[in-house]
């Protein structure tokens, strides 16, 4: 990212802001891409004339719908559902579904936009989309979750299909929710087809899909360390979040001999100076996946220190893995991480660093993999799940894990090939943006003005 004022970039961003008023998360995600793509296409008259970047910022379509469900007390509840179908130039729309009270059209548009580049980087034929609802799953009974998922899918089923749009999980949507939604789709459409990924292995799910995003985040870090002739073993790691991505990120880090000193949730952070053990992780998985508890309970449960209302970025670490949510690393957090010895970051959550934080990391020469590259392992294995469903086959854990490792290594290499600066440093943001853009852009050019 150049600090020199870029008139073309300003003009482009003004247009995006004017056309999408108030959608700050979406503006942020587009800006993060445009800073690299506008200079990249500056002398490419064809791409500019065909308005490829402008077209990529305009979703193919957005559907928004009412979701009506009944809670356990017999009250009728009203939520809003969405599906943003961003771009299908290189394959069917693909991207997760998020259930969280902070879900808005802006949040889903930022996620869908990022997803287009991420899916392109995987090398698989996947377009980009995202969906969700402002439904809050916290504190809901299993029956309420089921009724909500069924009501949501009753409407969503009209817009998706194995060759049109294939949703998956995200925040608040895991295996249980995917199971309820897939069941409802199957009941409505009366066909058994791979319309969702992240399914149970008994009904078409891929092995390693639950682990894929977290494992991939670590494989990306491993590749970045290797580039600097370093290893993961012994490294002190700060991880945020305690959901799906964080859990399997920690599992893989422990397997590779790293020392993980933190995890968190929206209430606060746990810090264990001696390192979270495999047994501690199992305890946390049980707390979060079975009991639905808060991370504060780990103070008594595994003997960790609980830092109420705090994020893990004040802790001494060499490597950081933000795996909770967007904008969880702000400028002060970035400064603190550098001060505490952090040398590299692999983003598990989508867009976890604010623009100011990214700039601070860049100035501090921190090795920093953006989410669109680092967390692409999840959607990559979802792509492999689609292939297995089409082939009516189920591959072994080893097969899927090998594919995942190769895909992450390839994403790393694409970042190096497209993001190496003249001084030899790799700008992983630039590399991921350019590599992701190129493939989609070429397909869009081939189709003409549509
Ligand atoms: P989960 O719902 O399993 O876990 C989310 C975790 O993040 C929880 O610990 C949650 O804490 C915390 N969190 C959520 N919102 C906030 C917030 N506003 N402030 C602080 N903490 C918060 O989701 P995932 O692990 O699936 O997703 C985590 C991130 O990874 C998201 O950014 C998602 O988009 C991204 N991602 C996920 C993929 C996947 O395959 N699941 C694929 C690629 C990216 P609490 O329990 O208190 O809410």
mmCIF file of N, CA and C and ligand atoms in Angstrom, residues 98 100 102 111 118 130 138 169-173 209 213 241-246 264-267 288 294 323-326 348-350 375-376 378-379, ligand 1:
data_model
loop_
_atom_site.group_PDB
_atom_site.id
_atom_site.type_symbol
_atom_site.label_atom_id
_atom_site.label_comp_id
_atom_site.label_asym_id
_atom_site.label_seq_id
_atom_site.Cartn_x
_atom_site.Cartn_y
_atom_site.Cartn_z
ATOM 1 N N UNK A 98 -23.902 -16.703 8.478
ATOM 2 C CA UNK A 98 -23.583 -16.222 9.827
ATOM 3 C C UNK A 98 -24.868 -15.906 10.579
ATOM 4 N N UNK A 100 -25.736 -13.992 13.870
ATOM 5 C CA UNK A 100 -25.200 -13.173 14.965
ATOM 6 C C UNK A 100 -25.981 -11.858 14.985
ATOM 7 N N UNK A 102 -25.122 -8.927 15.227
ATOM 8 C CA UNK A 102 -24.471 -7.814 14.521
ATOM 9 C C UNK A 102 -24.557 -7.947 12.994
ATOM 10 N N UNK A 111 -18.177 -9.538 3.650
ATOM 11 C CA UNK A 111 -17.754 -10.942 3.675
ATOM 12 C C UNK A 111 -17.861 -11.571 2.284
ATOM 13 N N UNK A 118 -10.851 -14.815 -2.038
ATOM 14 C CA UNK A 118 -10.406 -16.007 -1.310
ATOM 15 C C UNK A 118 -10.656 -17.277 -2.126
ATOM 16 N N UNK A 130 -22.240 -14.834 0.457
ATOM 17 C CA UNK A 130 -22.308 -14.929 1.924
ATOM 18 C C UNK A 130 -23.751 -14.684 2.327
ATOM 19 N N UNK A 138 -27.383 -17.463 20.890
ATOM 20 C CA UNK A 138 -26.991 -17.632 22.309
ATOM 21 C C UNK A 138 -28.226 -17.757 23.202
ATOM 22 N N UNK A 169 -21.057 -23.008 6.884
ATOM 23 C CA UNK A 169 -21.160 -22.392 8.212
ATOM 24 C C UNK A 169 -20.304 -21.143 8.329
ATOM 25 N N UNK A 170 -20.482 -20.425 9.412
ATOM 26 C CA UNK A 170 -19.659 -19.275 9.796
ATOM 27 C C UNK A 170 -19.989 -19.032 11.273
ATOM 28 N N UNK A 171 -19.806 -17.816 11.755
ATOM 29 C CA UNK A 171 -20.094 -17.535 13.171
ATOM 30 C C UNK A 171 -21.534 -17.949 13.483
ATOM 31 N N UNK A 172 -21.708 -18.735 14.538
ATOM 32 C CA UNK A 172 -23.043 -19.139 14.983
ATOM 33 C C UNK A 172 -23.663 -20.252 14.154
ATOM 34 N N UNK A 173 -22.961 -20.702 13.129
ATOM 35 C CA UNK A 173 -23.473 -21.806 12.300
ATOM 36 C C UNK A 173 -22.405 -22.885 12.202
ATOM 37 N N UNK A 209 -13.406 -31.178 7.346
ATOM 38 C CA UNK A 209 -14.034 -29.861 7.126
ATOM 39 C C UNK A 209 -14.117 -29.047 8.422
ATOM 40 N N UNK A 213 -10.428 -24.760 8.449
ATOM 41 C CA UNK A 213 -10.054 -23.340 8.506
ATOM 42 C C UNK A 213 -8.909 -23.140 9.499
ATOM 43 N N UNK A 241 -10.536 -15.833 20.202
ATOM 44 C CA UNK A 241 -11.688 -16.661 19.872
ATOM 45 C C UNK A 241 -11.594 -18.008 20.571
ATOM 46 N N UNK A 242 -12.719 -18.694 20.593
ATOM 47 C CA UNK A 242 -12.741 -20.054 21.152
ATOM 48 C C UNK A 242 -13.798 -20.875 20.430
ATOM 49 N N UNK A 243 -14.129 -20.436 19.211
ATOM 50 C CA UNK A 243 -15.102 -21.156 18.395
ATOM 51 C C UNK A 243 -14.402 -22.133 17.468
ATOM 52 N N UNK A 244 -15.071 -22.436 16.377
ATOM 53 C CA UNK A 244 -14.564 -23.467 15.463
ATOM 54 C C UNK A 244 -13.140 -23.178 14.977
ATOM 55 N N UNK A 245 -12.914 -21.989 14.455
ATOM 56 C CA UNK A 245 -11.609 -21.684 13.850
ATOM 57 C C UNK A 245 -10.518 -21.680 14.923
ATOM 58 N N UNK A 246 -10.785 -21.017 16.043
ATOM 59 C CA UNK A 246 -9.784 -20.927 17.116
ATOM 60 C C UNK A 246 -9.423 -22.316 17.653
ATOM 61 N N UNK A 264 -10.036 -16.686 23.742
ATOM 62 C CA UNK A 264 -10.949 -15.640 24.233
ATOM 63 C C UNK A 264 -12.374 -15.894 23.751
ATOM 64 N N UNK A 265 -13.311 -15.108 24.273
ATOM 65 C CA UNK A 265 -14.626 -14.973 23.643
ATOM 66 C C UNK A 265 -15.057 -13.520 23.785
ATOM 67 N N UNK A 266 -16.317 -13.228 23.502
ATOM 68 C CA UNK A 266 -16.692 -11.811 23.498
ATOM 69 C C UNK A 266 -16.699 -11.217 24.908
ATOM 70 N N UNK A 267 -16.576 -12.079 25.940
ATOM 71 C CA UNK A 267 -16.532 -11.568 27.316
ATOM 72 C C UNK A 267 -15.135 -11.225 27.800
ATOM 73 N N UNK A 288 -17.343 -25.114 25.159
ATOM 74 C CA UNK A 288 -17.953 -24.305 24.094
ATOM 75 C C UNK A 288 -18.917 -25.103 23.213
ATOM 76 N N UNK A 294 -19.085 -19.974 29.032
ATOM 77 C CA UNK A 294 -18.272 -18.795 28.759
ATOM 78 C C UNK A 294 -16.807 -19.109 29.053
ATOM 79 N N UNK A 323 -8.787 -15.090 15.618
ATOM 80 C CA UNK A 323 -9.752 -16.079 15.090
ATOM 81 C C UNK A 323 -11.160 -15.827 15.626
ATOM 82 N N UNK A 324 -11.490 -14.557 15.979
ATOM 83 C CA UNK A 324 -12.820 -14.288 16.533
ATOM 84 C C UNK A 324 -13.698 -13.558 15.515
ATOM 85 N N UNK A 325 -13.389 -12.277 15.226
ATOM 86 C CA UNK A 325 -14.325 -11.521 14.392
ATOM 87 C C UNK A 325 -13.653 -10.322 13.735
ATOM 88 N N UNK A 326 -14.434 -9.555 12.934
ATOM 89 C CA UNK A 326 -13.844 -8.423 12.202
ATOM 90 C C UNK A 326 -13.441 -7.292 13.147
ATOM 91 N N UNK A 348 -7.230 -15.743 11.034
ATOM 92 C CA UNK A 348 -8.272 -16.770 10.955
ATOM 93 C C UNK A 348 -9.629 -16.147 10.754
ATOM 94 N N UNK A 349 -9.916 -15.069 11.482
ATOM 95 C CA UNK A 349 -11.185 -14.356 11.313
ATOM 96 C C UNK A 349 -11.132 -13.553 10.022
ATOM 97 N N UNK A 350 -12.303 -13.180 9.516
ATOM 98 C CA UNK A 350 -12.356 -12.343 8.319
ATOM 99 C C UNK A 350 -12.167 -10.878 8.691
ATOM 100 N N UNK A 375 -7.283 -17.860 5.792
ATOM 101 C CA UNK A 375 -8.382 -18.721 6.245
ATOM 102 C C UNK A 375 -9.112 -19.400 5.088
ATOM 103 N N UNK A 376 -8.468 -19.446 3.926
ATOM 104 C CA UNK A 376 -9.114 -20.043 2.751
ATOM 105 C C UNK A 376 -9.206 -21.569 2.828
ATOM 106 N N UNK A 378 -10.832 -23.369 4.846
ATOM 107 C CA UNK A 378 -12.201 -23.823 5.116
ATOM 108 C C UNK A 378 -12.996 -23.967 3.833
ATOM 109 N N UNK A 379 -12.972 -22.899 3.034
ATOM 110 C CA UNK A 379 -13.753 -22.969 1.802
ATOM 111 C C UNK A 379 -13.116 -23.948 0.820
HETATM 112 P P1 LIG B 1 -17.790 -19.499 15.990
HETATM 113 O O1 LIG B 1 -19.185 -19.016 16.119
HETATM 114 O O2 LIG B 1 -17.521 -20.946 16.107
HETATM 115 O O3 LIG B 1 -16.840 -18.736 17.044
HETATM 116 C C1 LIG B 1 -16.748 -17.347 17.063
HETATM 117 C C2 LIG B 1 -15.784 -16.944 18.153
HETATM 118 O O4 LIG B 1 -15.529 -15.540 18.042
HETATM 119 C C3 LIG B 1 -16.370 -17.142 19.541
HETATM 120 O O5 LIG B 1 -15.322 -17.351 20.450
HETATM 121 C C4 LIG B 1 -17.051 -15.796 19.807
HETATM 122 O O6 LIG B 1 -17.241 -15.488 21.167
HETATM 123 C C5 LIG B 1 -16.055 -14.849 19.189
HETATM 124 N N1 LIG B 1 -16.747 -13.626 18.751
HETATM 125 C C6 LIG B 1 -17.775 -13.544 17.868
HETATM 126 N N2 LIG B 1 -18.178 -12.264 17.735
HETATM 127 C C7 LIG B 1 -17.379 -11.542 18.556
HETATM 128 C C8 LIG B 1 -17.287 -10.169 18.863
HETATM 129 N N3 LIG B 1 -18.109 -9.262 18.299
HETATM 130 N N4 LIG B 1 -16.327 -9.781 19.748
HETATM 131 C C9 LIG B 1 -15.494 -10.689 20.322
HETATM 132 N N5 LIG B 1 -15.536 -12.001 20.075
HETATM 133 C C10 LIG B 1 -16.461 -12.419 19.203
HETATM 134 O O7 LIG B 1 -17.292 -18.923 14.579
HETATM 135 P P2 LIG B 1 -16.054 -19.392 13.695
HETATM 136 O O8 LIG B 1 -14.946 -19.874 14.556
HETATM 137 O O9 LIG B 1 -16.583 -20.232 12.608
HETATM 138 O O10 LIG B 1 -15.646 -18.007 13.007
HETATM 139 C C11 LIG B 1 -14.643 -17.137 13.559
HETATM 140 C C12 LIG B 1 -14.118 -16.223 12.459
HETATM 141 O O11 LIG B 1 -13.538 -17.022 11.411
HETATM 142 C C13 LIG B 1 -15.158 -15.337 11.768
HETATM 143 O O12 LIG B 1 -14.562 -14.116 11.382
HETATM 144 C C14 LIG B 1 -15.507 -16.140 10.521
HETATM 145 O O13 LIG B 1 -16.040 -15.316 9.476
HETATM 146 C C15 LIG B 1 -14.132 -16.680 10.170
HETATM 147 N N6 LIG B 1 -14.133 -17.834 9.280
HETATM 148 C C16 LIG B 1 -14.775 -18.991 9.604
HETATM 149 C C17 LIG B 1 -14.740 -20.078 8.752
HETATM 150 C C18 LIG B 1 -15.308 -21.395 9.127
HETATM 151 O O14 LIG B 1 -15.038 -22.369 8.392
HETATM 152 N N7 LIG B 1 -16.052 -21.540 10.214
HETATM 153 C C19 LIG B 1 -14.081 -19.979 7.436
HETATM 154 C C20 LIG B 1 -13.370 -18.747 7.215
HETATM 155 C C21 LIG B 1 -13.444 -17.718 8.101
HETATM 156 P P3 LIG B 1 -18.713 -15.607 21.804
HETATM 157 O O15 LIG B 1 -18.952 -17.067 21.973
HETATM 158 O O16 LIG B 1 -18.625 -14.862 23.092
HETATM 159 O O17 LIG B 1 -19.659 -14.962 20.826
#
